[in-house]
Backbone as a chain_set.jsonl record, in Angstrom:
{"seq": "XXXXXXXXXXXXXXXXXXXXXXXXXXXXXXXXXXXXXXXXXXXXXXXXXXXXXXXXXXXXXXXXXXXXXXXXXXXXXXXXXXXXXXXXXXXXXXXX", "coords": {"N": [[-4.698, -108.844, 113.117], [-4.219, -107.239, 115.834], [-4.154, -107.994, 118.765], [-5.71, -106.349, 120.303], [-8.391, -105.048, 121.874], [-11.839, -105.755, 119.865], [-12.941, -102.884, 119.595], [-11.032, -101.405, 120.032], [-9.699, -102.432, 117.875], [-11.164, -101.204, 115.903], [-11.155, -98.504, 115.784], [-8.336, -98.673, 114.809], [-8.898, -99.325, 111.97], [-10.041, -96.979, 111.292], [-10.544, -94.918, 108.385], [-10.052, -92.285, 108.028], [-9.349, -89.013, 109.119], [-11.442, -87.715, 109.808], [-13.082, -90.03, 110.62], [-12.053, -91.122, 112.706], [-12.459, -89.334, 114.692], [-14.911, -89.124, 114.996], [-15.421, -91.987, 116.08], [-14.203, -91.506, 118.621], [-16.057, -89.867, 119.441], [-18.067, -91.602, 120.283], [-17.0, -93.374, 121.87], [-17.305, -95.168, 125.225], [-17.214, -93.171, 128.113], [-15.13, -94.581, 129.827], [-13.786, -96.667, 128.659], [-11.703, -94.789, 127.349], [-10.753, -94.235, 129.173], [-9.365, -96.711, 130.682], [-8.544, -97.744, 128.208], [-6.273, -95.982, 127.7], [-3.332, -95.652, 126.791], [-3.412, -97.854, 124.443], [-5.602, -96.152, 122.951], [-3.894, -94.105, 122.247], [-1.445, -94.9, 121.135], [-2.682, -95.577, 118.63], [-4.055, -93.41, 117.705], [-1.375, -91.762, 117.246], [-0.316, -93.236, 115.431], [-1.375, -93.129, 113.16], [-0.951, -90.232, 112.719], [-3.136, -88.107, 113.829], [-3.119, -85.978, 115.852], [-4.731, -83.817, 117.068], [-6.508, -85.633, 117.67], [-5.322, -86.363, 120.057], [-5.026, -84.337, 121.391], [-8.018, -83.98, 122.195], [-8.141, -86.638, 123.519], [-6.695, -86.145, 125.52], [-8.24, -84.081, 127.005], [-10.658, -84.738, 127.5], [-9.71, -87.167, 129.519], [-8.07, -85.444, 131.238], [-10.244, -83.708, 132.665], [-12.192, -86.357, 133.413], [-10.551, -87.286, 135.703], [-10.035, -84.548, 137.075], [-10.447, -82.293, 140.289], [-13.872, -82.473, 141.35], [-16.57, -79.707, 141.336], [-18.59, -78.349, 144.336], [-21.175, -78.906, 143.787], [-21.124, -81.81, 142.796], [-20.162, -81.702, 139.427], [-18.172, -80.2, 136.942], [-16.132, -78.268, 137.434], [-15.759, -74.755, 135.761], [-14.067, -74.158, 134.26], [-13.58, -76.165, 133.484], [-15.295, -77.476, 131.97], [-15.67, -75.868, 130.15], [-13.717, -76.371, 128.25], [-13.93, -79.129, 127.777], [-16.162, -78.8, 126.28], [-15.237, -77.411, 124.321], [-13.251, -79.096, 122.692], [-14.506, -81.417, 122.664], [-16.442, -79.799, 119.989], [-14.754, -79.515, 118.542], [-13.849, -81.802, 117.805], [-16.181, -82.276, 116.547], [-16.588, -80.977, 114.316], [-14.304, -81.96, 112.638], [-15.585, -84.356, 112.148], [-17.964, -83.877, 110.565], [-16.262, -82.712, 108.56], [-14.992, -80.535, 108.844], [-12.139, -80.237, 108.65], [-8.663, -79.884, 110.544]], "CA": [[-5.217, -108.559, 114.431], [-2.932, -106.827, 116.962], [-4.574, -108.733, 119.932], [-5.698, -105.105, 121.097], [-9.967, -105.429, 121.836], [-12.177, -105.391, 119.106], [-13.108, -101.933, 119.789], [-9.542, -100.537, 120.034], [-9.367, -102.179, 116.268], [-12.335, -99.957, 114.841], [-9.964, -97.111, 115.561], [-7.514, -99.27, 113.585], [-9.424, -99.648, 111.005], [-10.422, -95.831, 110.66], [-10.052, -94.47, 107.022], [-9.503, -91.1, 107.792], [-9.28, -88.407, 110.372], [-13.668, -87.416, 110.582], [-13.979, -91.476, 111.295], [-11.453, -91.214, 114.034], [-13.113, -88.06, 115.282], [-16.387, -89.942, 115.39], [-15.005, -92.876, 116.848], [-13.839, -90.647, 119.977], [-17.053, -89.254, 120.25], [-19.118, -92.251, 120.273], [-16.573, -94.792, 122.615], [-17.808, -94.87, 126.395], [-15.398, -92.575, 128.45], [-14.733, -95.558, 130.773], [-12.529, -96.778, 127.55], [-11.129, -94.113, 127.065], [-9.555, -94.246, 130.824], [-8.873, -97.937, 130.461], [-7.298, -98.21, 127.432], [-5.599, -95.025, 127.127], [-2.142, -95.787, 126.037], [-3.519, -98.159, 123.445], [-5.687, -95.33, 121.868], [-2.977, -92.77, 121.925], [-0.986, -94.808, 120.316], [-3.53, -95.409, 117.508], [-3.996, -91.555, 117.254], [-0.565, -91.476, 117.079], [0.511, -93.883, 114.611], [-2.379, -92.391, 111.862], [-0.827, -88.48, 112.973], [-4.317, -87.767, 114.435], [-2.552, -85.262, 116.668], [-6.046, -83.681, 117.317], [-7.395, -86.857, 118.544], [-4.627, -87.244, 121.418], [-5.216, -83.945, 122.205], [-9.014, -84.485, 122.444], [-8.172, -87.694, 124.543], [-6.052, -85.602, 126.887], [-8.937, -83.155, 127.75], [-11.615, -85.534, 128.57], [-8.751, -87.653, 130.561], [-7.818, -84.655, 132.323], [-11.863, -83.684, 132.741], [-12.034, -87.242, 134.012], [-9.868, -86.899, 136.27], [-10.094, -83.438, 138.052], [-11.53, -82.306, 141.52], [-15.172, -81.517, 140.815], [-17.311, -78.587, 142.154], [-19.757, -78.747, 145.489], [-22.762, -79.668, 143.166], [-20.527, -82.619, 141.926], [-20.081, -81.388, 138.217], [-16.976, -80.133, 136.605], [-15.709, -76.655, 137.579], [-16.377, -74.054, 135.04], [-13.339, -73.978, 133.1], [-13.026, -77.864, 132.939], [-16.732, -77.487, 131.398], [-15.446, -75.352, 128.873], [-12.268, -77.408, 127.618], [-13.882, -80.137, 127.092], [-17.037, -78.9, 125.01], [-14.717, -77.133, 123.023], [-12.618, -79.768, 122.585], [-15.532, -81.948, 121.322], [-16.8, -79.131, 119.495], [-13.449, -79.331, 117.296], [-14.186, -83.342, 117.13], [-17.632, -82.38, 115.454], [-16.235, -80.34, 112.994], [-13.529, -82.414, 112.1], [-16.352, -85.274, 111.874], [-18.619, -82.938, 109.275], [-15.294, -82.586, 107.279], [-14.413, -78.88, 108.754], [-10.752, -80.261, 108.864], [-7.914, -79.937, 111.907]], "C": [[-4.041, -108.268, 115.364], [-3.207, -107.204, 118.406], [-5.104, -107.262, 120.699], [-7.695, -105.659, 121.089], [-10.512, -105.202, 120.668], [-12.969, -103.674, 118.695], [-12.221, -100.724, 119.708], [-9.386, -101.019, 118.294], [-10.147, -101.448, 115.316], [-11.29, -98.719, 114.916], [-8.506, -97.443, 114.941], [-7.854, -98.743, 112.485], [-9.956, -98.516, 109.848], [-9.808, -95.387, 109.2], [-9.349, -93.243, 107.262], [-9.508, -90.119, 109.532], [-11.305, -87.616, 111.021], [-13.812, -89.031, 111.222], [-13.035, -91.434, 112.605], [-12.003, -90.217, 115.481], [-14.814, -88.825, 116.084], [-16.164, -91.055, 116.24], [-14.514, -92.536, 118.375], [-14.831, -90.644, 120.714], [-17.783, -90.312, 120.96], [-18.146, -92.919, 121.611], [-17.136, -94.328, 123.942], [-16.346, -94.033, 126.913], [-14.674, -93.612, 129.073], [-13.458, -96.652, 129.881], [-11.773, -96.175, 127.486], [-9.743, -94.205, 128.298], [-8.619, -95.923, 130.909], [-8.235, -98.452, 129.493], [-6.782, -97.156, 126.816], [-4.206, -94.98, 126.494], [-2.373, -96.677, 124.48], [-4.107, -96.888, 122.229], [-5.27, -94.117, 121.661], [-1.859, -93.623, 120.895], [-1.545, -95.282, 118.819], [-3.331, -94.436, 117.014], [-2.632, -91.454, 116.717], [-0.046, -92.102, 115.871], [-0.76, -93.524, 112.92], [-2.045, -90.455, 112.237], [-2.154, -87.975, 113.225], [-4.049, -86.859, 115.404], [-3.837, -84.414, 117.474], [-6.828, -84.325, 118.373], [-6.853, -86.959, 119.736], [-5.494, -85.983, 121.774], [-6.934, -83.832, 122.975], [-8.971, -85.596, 124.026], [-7.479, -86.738, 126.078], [-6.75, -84.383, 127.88], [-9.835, -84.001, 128.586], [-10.893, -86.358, 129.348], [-8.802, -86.77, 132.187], [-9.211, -84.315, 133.195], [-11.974, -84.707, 133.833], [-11.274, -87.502, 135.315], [-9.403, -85.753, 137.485], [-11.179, -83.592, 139.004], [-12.587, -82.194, 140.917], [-15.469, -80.837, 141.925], [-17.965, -79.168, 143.458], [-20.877, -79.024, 145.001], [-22.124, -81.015, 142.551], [-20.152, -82.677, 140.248], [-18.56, -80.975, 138.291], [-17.295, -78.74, 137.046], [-15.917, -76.279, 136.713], [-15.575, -74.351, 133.63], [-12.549, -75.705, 132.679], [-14.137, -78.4, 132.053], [-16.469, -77.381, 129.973], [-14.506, -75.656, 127.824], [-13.126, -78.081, 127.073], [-15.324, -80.027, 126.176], [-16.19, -78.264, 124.196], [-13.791, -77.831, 121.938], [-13.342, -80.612, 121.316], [-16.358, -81.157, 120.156], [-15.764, -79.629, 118.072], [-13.685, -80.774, 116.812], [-15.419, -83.471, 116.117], [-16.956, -82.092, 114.146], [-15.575, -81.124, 112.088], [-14.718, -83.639, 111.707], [-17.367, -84.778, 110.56], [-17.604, -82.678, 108.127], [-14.873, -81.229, 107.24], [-12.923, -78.927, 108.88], [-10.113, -80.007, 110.357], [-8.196, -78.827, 112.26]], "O": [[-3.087, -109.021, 115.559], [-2.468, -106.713, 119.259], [-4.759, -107.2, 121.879], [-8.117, -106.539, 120.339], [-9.855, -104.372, 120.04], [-13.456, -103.436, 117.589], [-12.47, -99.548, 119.447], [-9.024, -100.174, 117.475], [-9.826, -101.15, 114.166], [-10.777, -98.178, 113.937], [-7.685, -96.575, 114.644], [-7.252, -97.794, 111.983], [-10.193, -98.589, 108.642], [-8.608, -95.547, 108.976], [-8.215, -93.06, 106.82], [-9.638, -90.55, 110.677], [-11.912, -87.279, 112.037], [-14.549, -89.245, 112.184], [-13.592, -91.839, 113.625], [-11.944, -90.365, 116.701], [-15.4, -88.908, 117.163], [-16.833, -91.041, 117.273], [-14.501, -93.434, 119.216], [-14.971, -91.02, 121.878], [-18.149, -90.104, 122.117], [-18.864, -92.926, 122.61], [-17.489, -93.15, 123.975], [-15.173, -94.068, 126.543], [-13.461, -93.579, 128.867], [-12.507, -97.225, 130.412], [-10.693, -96.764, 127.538], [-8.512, -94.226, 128.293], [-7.424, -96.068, 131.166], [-7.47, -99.408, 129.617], [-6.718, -97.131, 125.587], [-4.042, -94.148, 125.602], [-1.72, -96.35, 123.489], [-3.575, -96.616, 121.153], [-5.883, -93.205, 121.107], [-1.436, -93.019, 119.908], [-0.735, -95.319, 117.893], [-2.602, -94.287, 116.033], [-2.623, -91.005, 115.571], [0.748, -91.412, 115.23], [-0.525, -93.897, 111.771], [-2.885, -89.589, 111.994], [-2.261, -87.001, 112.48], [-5.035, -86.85, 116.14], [-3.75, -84.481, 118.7], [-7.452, -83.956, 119.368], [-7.508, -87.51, 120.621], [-6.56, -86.19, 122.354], [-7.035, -83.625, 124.184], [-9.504, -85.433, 125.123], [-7.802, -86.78, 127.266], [-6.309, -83.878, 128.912], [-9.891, -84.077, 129.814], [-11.57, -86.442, 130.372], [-9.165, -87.001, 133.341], [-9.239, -84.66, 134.376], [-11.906, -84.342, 135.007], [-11.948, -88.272, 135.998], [-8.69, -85.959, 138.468], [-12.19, -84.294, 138.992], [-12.464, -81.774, 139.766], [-15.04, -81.009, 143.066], [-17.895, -80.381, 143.659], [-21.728, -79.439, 145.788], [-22.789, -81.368, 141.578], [-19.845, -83.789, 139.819], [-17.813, -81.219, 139.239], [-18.395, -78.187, 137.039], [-16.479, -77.158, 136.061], [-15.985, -74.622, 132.501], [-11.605, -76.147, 132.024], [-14.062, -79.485, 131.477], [-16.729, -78.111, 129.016], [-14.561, -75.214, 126.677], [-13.322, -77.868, 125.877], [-15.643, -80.966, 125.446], [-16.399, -78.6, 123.03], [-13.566, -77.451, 120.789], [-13.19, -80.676, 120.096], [-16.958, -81.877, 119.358], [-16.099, -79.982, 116.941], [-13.727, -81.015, 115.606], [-15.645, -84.317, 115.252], [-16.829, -82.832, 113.17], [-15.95, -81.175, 110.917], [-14.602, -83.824, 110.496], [-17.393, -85.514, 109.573], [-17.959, -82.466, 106.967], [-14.489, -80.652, 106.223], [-12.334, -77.887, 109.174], [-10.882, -79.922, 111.315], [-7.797, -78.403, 113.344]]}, "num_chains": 1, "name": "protein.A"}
């Protein structure tokens, strides 16, 4: 146990790079923002290079102004479904 939450150790624990992929998709984003240095360096220490950059769209996403309807601007829309798009694939076993 690396004293990290039990939630940050499922992405320990991942076998491969589709369960890490899945594990992205599924965590709340509100994790993602709160324990971002822990699960970069997860990603990082399994070469998941993918996964940071994943983490670093919805971050950024997270993060940016939004529009006058409160949503994401257009092209902060489009990052980050494509982003998770690439997390599906890699989760189905379409590779990096």
């Amino acid at each position: 146990m690396s004293g990290d939450l039990p939630i940050i150790e499922q992405l320990y624990d991942c076998q491969d790079h589709a369960e890490r992929a899945d594990w992205l998709l599924r965590v709340p984003q509100s994790l993602l923002l709160r324990e971002e240095m822990s699960i970069r360096l997860a990603l990082r220490s399994a070469g998941f290079m993918a996964g940071i950059d994943y983490l670093d769209c919805e971050l950024s996403a997270l993060r940016s102004v939004r529009g006058e309807a409160g949503g994401w601007r257009d092209g902060v829309s489009r990052a980050v479904e494509d982003v998770r798009q690439h997390m599906r694939r890699i989760v189905k076993g379409g590779g990096l």
